[in-house]
Coordinates of C-alpha atoms in Angstrom, one line a residue:
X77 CA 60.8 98.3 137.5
X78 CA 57.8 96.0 137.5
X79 CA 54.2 97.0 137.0
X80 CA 53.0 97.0 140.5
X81 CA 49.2 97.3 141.9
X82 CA 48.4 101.0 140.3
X83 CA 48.3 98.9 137.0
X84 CA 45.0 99.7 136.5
X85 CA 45.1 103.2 137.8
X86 CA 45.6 106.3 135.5
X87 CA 48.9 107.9 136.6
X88 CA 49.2 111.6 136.1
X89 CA 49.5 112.7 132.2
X90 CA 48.6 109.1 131.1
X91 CA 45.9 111.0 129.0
X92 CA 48.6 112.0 126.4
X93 CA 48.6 107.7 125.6
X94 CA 45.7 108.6 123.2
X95 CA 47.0 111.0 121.2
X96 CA 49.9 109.0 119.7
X97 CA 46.7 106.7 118.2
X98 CA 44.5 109.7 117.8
X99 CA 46.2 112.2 115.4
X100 CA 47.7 110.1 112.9
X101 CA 44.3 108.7 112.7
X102 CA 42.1 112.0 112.6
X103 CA 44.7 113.2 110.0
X104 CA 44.1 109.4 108.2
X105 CA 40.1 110.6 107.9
X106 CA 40.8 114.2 107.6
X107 CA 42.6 113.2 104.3
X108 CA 39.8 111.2 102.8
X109 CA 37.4 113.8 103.6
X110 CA 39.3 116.7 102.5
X111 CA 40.9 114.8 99.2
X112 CA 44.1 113.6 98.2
X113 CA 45.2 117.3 97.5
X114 CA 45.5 118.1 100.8
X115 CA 47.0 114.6 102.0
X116 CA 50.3 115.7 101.9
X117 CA 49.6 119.0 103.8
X118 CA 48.3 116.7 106.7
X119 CA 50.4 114.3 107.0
X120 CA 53.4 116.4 106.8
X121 CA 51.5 118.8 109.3
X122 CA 50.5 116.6 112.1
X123 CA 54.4 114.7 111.9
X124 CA 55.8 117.1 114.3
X125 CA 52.8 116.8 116.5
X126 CA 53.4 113.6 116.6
X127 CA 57.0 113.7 117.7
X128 CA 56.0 116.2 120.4
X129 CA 53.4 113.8 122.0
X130 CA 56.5 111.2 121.7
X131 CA 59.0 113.1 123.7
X132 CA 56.1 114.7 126.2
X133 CA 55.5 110.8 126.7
X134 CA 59.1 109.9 127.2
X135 CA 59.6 113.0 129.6
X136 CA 56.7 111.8 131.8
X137 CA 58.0 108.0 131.8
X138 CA 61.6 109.5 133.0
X139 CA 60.4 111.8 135.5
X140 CA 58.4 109.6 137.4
X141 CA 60.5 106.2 137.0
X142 CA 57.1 104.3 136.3
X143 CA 55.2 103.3 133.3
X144 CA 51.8 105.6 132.5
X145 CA 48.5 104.1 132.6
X146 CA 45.7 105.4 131.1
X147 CA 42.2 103.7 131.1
X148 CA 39.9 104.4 128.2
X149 CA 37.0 105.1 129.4
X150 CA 37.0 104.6 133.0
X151 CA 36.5 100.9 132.5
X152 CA 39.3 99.0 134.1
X153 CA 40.4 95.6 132.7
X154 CA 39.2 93.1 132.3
X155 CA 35.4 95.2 131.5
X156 CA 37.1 97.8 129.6
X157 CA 40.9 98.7 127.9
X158 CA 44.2 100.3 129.1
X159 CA 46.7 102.1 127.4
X160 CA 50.5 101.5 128.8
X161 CA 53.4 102.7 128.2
X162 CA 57.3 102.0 129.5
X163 CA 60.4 102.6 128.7
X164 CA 60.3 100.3 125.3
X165 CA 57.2 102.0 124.5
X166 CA 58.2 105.5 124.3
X167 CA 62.2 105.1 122.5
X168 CA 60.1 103.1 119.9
X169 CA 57.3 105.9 119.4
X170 CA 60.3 108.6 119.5
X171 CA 62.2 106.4 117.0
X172 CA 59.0 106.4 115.0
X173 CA 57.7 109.5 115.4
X174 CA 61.9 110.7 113.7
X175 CA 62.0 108.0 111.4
X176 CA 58.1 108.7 109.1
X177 CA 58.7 112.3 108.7
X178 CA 62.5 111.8 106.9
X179 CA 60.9 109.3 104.8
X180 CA 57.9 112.2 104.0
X181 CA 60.3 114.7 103.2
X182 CA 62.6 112.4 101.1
X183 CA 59.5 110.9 99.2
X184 CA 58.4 114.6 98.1
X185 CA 60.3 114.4 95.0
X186 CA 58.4 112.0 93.6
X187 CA 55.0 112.0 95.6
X188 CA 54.1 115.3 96.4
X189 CA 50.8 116.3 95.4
X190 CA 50.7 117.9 92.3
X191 CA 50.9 121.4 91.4
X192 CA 48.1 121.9 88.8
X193 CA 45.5 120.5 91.7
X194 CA 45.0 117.3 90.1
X195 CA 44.2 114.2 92.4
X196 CA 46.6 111.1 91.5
X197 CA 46.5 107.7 93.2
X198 CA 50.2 107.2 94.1
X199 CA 50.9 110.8 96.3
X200 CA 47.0 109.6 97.8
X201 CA 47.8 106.4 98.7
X202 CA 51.2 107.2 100.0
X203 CA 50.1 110.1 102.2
X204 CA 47.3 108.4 104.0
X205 CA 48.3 104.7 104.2
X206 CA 52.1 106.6 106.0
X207 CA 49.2 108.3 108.7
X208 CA 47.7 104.7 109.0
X209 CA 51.0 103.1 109.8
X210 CA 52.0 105.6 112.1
X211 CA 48.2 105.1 114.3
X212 CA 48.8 101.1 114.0
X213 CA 52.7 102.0 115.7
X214 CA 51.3 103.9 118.4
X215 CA 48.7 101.9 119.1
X216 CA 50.7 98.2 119.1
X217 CA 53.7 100.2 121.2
X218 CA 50.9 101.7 123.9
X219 CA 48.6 98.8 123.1
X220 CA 47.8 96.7 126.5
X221 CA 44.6 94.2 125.3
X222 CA 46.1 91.0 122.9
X223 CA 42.8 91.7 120.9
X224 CA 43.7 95.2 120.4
X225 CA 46.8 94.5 119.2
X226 CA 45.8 92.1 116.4
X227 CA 43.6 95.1 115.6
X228 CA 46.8 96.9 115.0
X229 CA 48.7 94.5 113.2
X230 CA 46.1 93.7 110.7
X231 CA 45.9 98.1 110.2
X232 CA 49.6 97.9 110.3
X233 CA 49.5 94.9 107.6
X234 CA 46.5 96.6 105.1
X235 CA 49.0 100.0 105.4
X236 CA 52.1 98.5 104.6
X237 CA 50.9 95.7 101.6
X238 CA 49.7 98.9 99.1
X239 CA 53.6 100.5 99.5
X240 CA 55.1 97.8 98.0
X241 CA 52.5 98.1 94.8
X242 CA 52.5 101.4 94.4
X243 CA 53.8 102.3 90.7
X244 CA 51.9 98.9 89.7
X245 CA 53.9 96.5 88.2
X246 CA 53.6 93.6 87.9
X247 CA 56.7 92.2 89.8
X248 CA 55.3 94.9 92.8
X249 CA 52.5 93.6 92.7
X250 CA 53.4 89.8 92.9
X251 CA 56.1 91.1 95.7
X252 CA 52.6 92.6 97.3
X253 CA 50.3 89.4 97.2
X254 CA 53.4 87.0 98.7
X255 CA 53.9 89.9 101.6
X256 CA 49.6 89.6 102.1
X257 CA 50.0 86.1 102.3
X258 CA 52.4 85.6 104.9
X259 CA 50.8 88.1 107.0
X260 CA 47.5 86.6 106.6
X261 CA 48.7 83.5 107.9
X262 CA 50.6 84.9 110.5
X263 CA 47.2 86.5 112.2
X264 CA 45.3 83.8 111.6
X265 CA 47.4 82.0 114.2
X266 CA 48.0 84.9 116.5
X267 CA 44.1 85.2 116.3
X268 CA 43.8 81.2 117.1
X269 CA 46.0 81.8 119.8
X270 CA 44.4 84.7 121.6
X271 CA 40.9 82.6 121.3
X272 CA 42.7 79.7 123.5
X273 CA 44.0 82.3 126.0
X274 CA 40.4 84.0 126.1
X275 CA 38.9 80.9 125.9
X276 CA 41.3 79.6 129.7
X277 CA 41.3 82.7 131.5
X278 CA 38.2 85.0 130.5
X279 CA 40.5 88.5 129.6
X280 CA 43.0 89.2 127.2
X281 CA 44.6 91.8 129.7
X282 CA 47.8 91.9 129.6
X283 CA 48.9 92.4 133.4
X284 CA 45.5 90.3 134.4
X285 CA 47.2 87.4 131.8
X286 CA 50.8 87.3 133.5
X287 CA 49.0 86.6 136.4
X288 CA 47.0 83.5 135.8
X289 CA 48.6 82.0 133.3
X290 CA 50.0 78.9 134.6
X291 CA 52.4 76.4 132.1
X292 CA 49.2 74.0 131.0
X293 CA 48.9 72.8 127.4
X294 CA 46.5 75.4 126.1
X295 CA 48.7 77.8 127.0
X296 CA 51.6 76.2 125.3
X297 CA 49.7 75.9 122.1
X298 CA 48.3 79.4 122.4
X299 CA 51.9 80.7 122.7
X300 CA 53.6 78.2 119.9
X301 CA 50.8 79.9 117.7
X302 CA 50.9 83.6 118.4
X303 CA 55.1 83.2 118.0
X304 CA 54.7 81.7 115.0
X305 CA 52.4 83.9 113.3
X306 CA 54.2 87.1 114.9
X307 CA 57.7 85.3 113.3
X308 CA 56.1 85.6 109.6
X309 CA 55.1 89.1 110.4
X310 CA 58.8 89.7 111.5
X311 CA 59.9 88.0 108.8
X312 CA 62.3 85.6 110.8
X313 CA 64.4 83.0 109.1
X314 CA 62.8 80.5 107.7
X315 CA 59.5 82.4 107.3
X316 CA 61.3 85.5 105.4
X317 CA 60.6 84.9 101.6
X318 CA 57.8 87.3 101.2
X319 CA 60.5 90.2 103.1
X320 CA 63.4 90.8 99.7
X321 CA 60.8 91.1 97.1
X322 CA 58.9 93.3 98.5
X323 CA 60.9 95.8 100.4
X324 CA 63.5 96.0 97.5
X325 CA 60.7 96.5 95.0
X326 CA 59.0 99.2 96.9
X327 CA 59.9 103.1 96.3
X328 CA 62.6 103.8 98.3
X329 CA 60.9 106.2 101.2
X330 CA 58.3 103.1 101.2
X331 CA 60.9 100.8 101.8
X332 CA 62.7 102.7 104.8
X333 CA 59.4 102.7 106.7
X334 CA 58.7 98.7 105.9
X335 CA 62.3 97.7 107.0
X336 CA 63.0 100.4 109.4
X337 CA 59.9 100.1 111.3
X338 CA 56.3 97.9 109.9
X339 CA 59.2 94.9 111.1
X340 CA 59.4 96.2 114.3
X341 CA 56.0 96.3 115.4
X342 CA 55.9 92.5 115.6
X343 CA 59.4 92.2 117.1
X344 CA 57.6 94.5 119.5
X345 CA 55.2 92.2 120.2
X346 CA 57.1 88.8 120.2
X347 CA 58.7 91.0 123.3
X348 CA 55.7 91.6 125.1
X349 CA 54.1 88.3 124.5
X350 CA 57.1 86.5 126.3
X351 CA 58.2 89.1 128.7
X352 CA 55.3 90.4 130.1
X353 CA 52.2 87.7 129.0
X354 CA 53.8 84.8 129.8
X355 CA 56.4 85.0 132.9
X356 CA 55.0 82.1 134.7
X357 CA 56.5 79.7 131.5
X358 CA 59.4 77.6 132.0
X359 CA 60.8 79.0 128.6
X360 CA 64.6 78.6 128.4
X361 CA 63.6 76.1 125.6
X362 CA 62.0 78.5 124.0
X363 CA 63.9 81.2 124.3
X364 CA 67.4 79.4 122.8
X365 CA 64.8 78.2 119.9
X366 CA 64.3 81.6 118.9
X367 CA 67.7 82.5 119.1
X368 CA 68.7 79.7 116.9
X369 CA 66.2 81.1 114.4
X370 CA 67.8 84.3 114.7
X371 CA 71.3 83.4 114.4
X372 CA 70.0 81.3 111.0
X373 CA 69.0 84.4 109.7
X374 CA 72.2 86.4 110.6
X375 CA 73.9 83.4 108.6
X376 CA 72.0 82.7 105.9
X377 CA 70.7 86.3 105.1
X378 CA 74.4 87.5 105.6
X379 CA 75.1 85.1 103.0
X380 CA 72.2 85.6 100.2
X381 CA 73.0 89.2 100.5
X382 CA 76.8 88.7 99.6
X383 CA 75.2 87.2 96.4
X384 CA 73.0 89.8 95.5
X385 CA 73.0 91.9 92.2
X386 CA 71.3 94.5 92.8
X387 CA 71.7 97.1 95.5
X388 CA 68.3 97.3 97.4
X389 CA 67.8 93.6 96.9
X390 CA 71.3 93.8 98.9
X391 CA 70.0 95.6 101.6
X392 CA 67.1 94.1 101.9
X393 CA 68.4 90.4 102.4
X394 CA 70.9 92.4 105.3
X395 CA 67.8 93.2 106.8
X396 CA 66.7 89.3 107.2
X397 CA 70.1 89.2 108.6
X398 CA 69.8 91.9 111.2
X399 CA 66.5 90.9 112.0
X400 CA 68.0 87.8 113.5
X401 CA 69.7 89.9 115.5
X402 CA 67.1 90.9 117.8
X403 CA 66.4 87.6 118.8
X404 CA 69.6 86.6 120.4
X405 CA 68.5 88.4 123.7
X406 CA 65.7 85.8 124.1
X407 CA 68.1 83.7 125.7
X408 CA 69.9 85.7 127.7
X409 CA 67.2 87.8 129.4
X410 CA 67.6 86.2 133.0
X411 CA 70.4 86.2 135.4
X412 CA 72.7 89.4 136.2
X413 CA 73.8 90.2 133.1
X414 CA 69.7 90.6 131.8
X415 CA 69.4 94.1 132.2
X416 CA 72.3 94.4 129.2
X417 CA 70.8 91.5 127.7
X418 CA 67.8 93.4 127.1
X419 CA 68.9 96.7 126.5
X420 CA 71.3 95.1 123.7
X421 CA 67.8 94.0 122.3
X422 CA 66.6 97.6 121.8
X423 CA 69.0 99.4 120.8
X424 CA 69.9 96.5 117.9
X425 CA 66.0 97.9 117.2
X426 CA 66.8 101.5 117.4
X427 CA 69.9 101.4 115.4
X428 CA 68.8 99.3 112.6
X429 CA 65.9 101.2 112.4
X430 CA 67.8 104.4 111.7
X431 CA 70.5 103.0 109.7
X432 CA 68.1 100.7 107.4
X433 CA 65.9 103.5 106.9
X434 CA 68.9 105.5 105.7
X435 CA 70.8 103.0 103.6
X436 CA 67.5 102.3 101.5
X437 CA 66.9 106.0 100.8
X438 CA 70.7 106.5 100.1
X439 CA 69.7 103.5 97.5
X440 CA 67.0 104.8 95.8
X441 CA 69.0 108.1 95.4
X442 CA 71.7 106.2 93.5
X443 CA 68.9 104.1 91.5
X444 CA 67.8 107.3 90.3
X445 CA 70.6 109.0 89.9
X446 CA 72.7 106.1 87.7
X447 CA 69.3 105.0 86.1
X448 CA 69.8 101.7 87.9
X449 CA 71.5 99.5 91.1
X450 CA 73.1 96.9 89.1
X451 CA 76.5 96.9 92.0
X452 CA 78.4 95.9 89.0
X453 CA 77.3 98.9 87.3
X454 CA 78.5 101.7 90.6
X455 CA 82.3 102.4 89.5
X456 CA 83.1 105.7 90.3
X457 CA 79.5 106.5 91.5
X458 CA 81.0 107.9 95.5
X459 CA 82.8 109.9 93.4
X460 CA 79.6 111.5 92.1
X461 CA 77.7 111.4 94.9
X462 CA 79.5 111.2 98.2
X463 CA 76.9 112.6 100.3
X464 CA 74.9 109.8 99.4
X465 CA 77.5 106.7 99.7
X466 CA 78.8 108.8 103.2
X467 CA 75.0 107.5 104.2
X468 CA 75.3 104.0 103.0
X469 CA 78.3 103.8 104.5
X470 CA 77.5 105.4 108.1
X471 CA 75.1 103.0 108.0
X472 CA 76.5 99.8 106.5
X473 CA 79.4 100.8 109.9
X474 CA 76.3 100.2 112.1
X475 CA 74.9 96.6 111.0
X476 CA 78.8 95.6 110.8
X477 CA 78.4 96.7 114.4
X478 CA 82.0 98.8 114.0
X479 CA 82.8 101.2 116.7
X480 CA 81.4 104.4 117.0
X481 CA 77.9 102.9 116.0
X482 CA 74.4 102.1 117.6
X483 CA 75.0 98.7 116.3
X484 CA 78.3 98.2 117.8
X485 CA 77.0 99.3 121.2
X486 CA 74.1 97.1 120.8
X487 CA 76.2 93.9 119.7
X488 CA 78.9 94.7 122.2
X489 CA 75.9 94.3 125.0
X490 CA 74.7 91.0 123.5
X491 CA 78.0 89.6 123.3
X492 CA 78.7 90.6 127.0
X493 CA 75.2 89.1 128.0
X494 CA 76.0 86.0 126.0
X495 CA 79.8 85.3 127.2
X496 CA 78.9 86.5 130.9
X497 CA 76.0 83.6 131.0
X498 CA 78.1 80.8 129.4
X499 CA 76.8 80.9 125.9
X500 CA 79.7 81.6 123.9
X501 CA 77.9 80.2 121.0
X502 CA 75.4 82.9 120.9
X503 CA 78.8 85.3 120.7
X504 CA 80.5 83.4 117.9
X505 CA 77.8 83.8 115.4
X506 CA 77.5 87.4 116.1
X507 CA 81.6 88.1 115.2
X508 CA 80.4 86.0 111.9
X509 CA 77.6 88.0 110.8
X510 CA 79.5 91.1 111.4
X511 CA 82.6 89.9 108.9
X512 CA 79.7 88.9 106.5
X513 CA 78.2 92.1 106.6
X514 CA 81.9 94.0 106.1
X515 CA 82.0 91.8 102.9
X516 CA 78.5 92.6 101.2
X517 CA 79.2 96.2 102.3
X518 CA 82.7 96.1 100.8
X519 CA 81.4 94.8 97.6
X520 CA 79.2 97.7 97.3
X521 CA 81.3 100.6 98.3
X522 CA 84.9 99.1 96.7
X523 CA 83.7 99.5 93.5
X524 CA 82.0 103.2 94.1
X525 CA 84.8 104.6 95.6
X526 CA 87.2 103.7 92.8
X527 CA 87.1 104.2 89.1
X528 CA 86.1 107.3 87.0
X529 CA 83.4 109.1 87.5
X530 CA 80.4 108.1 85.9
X531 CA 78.1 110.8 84.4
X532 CA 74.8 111.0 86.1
X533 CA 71.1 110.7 84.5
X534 CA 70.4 113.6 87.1
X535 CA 72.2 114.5 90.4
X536 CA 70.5 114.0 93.5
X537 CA 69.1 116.5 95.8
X538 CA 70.8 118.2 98.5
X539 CA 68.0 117.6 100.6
X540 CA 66.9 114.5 99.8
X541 CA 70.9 113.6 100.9
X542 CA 71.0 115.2 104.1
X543 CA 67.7 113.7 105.0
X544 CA 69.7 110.3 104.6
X545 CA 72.7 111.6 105.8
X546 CA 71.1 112.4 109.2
X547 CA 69.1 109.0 109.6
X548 CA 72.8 107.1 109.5
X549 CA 74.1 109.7 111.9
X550 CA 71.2 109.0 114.3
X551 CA 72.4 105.1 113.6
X552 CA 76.0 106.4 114.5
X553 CA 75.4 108.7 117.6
X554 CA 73.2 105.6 119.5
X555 CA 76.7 104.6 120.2
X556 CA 76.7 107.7 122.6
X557 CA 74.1 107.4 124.8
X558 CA 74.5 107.9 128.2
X559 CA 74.3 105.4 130.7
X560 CA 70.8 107.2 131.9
X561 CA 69.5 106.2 128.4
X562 CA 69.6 102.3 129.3
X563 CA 68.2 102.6 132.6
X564 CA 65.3 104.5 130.7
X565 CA 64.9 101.7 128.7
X566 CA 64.9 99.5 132.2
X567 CA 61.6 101.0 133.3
X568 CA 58.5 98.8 133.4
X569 CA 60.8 96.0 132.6
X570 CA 60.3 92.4 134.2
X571 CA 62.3 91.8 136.6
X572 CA 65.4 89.3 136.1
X573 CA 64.1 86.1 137.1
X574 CA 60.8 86.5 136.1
X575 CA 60.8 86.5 132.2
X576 CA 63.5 83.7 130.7
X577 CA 63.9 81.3 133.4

């Protein structure tokens, strides 16, 4: 269903838009001004409130079949700012709004606010700078002004950068600079960009954009620049050297949130730029450009990862991999078979979000548990632990895209799209990531599950397991959603025809 002429016309309950953006950020200032003893308390508070607004959100979407509008203070576009919010929008702020509270409650272990009172930097900077990403989520999913949105992606980049640092090491804090770099660069050209399209058409509205635009060079240059710098956000093949350091450096609850969802937001956008900005481009060429990048990335970060060392550094070069993933619908997205095309697309988002966000926390459990992730060094570790290698595995099933998994039902929908349009190619290089992700995965859990058991420096928590555990079952039961869920996602869509022609 397209956006129609109520774009710019609150629909009923499209008030509830601000409160995704609101809380997390009222709980952001509440923290400063209360102190860093009670920024746990908040955060942890306000996460179910958040969820609640998610699924309220979602509910309102599928009962009325149409996106929700709300305009911020009575000013419609192009004089003043609307919220929006479709089908995308609200399975990503669910998915978020599940994913930031497991990562809270695993990272209490070792960043809960202390007992004797004290203030300490590390559970202060955690709790607040979690909030921060969670307002800079909402805000780029409900987000409907290209200004705005580099708002939210330079919060989304100042809340993410201080994760990766947070004990202080040195090599963190090199993995840190390198991550601020490429992000840097990457809004300074989605910045550039939005000046050329303010600069040709007077708003940076979305709907008022996919209107006017017409294929002239500006707008070519405007869109080369804002892909390219959204691709180093992404952390797309080639542009994904600042992505390993830093999320297999970062604590482990840190690095589920980075690779699970900060990753996302772009992707998100990358979406929305080509989808709904620019319709009116004759962008087949781009669109099998991207998909080349992606299938690079399935290839070569299939590959780096097979070489890997150390556990997280493992799972963090699968997640260049799977990243590449998410591109392949680019292609694909017009004709009859767009509609799978598309909703392969998502749920390659949903399910790598869950089962990436699980596999890293199953990883720092291990890391703490054998004093290291030297993979050399795991004989006999499942043996040990085999909650926690159930998780790496249930989620390693879902990036090899095996059956029952989210990833399978998402690959199985891209592979359709691509054999159904003619592109076989697009198909070919999807059956090869998913035997070189089987291999790294193997390497990992061969060794784990064999051998004697190796004593343990201290056994992981039950909880801190099952919070794992149920992130690679979420990955797992995607597989079984009901044909009602994709025609959620469906809602507010382009129509065929209109996006990748």
């Amino acid at each position: 269903m397209t956006e129609g002429a109520s774009a710019f016309a609150a629909t009923a309950g499209g008030s509830l838009l601000a409160l995704p953006i609101l809380v997390p950020a009222a709980g952001l200032l509440l923290s400063f001004l209360l102190g860093g003893r009670q920024a746990e308390r908040i955060a942890l508070a306000l996460m179910p409130v958040q969820f609640g607004f998610a699924v309220a959100i979602a509910s309102l979407i599928w009962r009325s079949g149409q996106p929700l509008v709300y305009v911020l203070g009575g000013y419609a576009p192009p004089l003043g700012i609307a919220l929006r919010a479709d089908g995308f929008s609200a399975v990503m702020l669910v998915t978020a709004s599940l994913i930031m509270p497991a990562a809270g409650l695993y990272a209490r272990a070792n960043l809960a606010t202390p007992n004797d009172g004290t203030e300490r930097r590390a559970p202060l900077v955690f709790w607040t700078l979690l909030q921060a990403i969670q307002a800079a989520l909402s805000l780029i999913f409900l987000g409907g002004d290209l200004f705005n949105l580099y708002v939210a992606l330079e919060l989304l980049t100042f809340a993410a950068v201080p994760l990766v640092c947070l004990d202080g090491r040195p090599e963190t804090l090199a993995a840190a600079l390198r991550y601020l770099m490429f992000a840097l660069f990457g809004a300074l050209f989605y910045l550039l960009g939005v000046a050329l399209l303010y600069g040709a058409y007077g708003t940076l509205d979305i709907v008022l954009l996919s209107r006017q635009i017409r294929a002239e060079p500006a707008v070519w240059l405007a869109a080369g620049l804002m892909t390219a710098g959204l691709l180093a956000k992404t952390a797309l093949f080639p542009l994904h050297l600042w992505l390993p350091p830093a999320h297999a450096n970062a604590p482990a609850a840190a690095s589920a949130v980075l690779s699970g969802l900060v990753v996302k937001g772009s992707f998100f956008l990358i979406v929305r730029l080509w989808f709904n900005v620019l319709p009116a481009l004759p962008n087949a060429v781009p669109g099998a450009i991207l998909a080349a990048l992606g299938s690079a990335a399935i290839l070569a970060g299939s590959t780096l990862a097979l070489r890997q060392e150390r556990l997280k550094l493992l799972i963090a070069y699968s997640t260049v991999a799977q990243i590449g993933y998410l591109f392949l619908m680019f292609p694909l997205v017009s004709g009859p078979w767009a509609a799978e095309a598309f909703s392969g697309g998502v749920m390659q988002a949903l399910s790598h979000a869950f089962a990436k966000a699980a596999m890293f926390l199953a990883a720092g459990l291990i890391a703490e548990s054998l004093g290291h992730d030297r993979i050399a060094g795991l004989g006999g570790a499942g043996r040990a632990m085999p909650v926690t290698f159930l998780a790496l595995g249930l989620g390693g099933l879902s990036l090899m895209g095996l059956p029952p998994s989210g990833g399978f039902a998402a690959k199985w929908l891209l592979m359709k799209a691509s054999i159904e349009s003619g592109q076989w190619v697009w198909a070919v290089v999807m059956l090869t990531g998913g035997l070189l992700a089987g291999g790294y995965l193997y390497r990992v859990l061969a060794p784990a599950l064999s051998g004697n058991r190796p004593q343990l420096k201290s056994p992981p928590r039950r909880s801190r397991e099952n919070v794992a555990l149920a992130l690679a079952l979420a990955a797992v039961l995607l597989a079984f959603a009901p044909p009602a869920f994709f025609a959620f996602l469906q809602i507010g869509r382009p129509a065929a025809g209109a996006a990748l022609r």
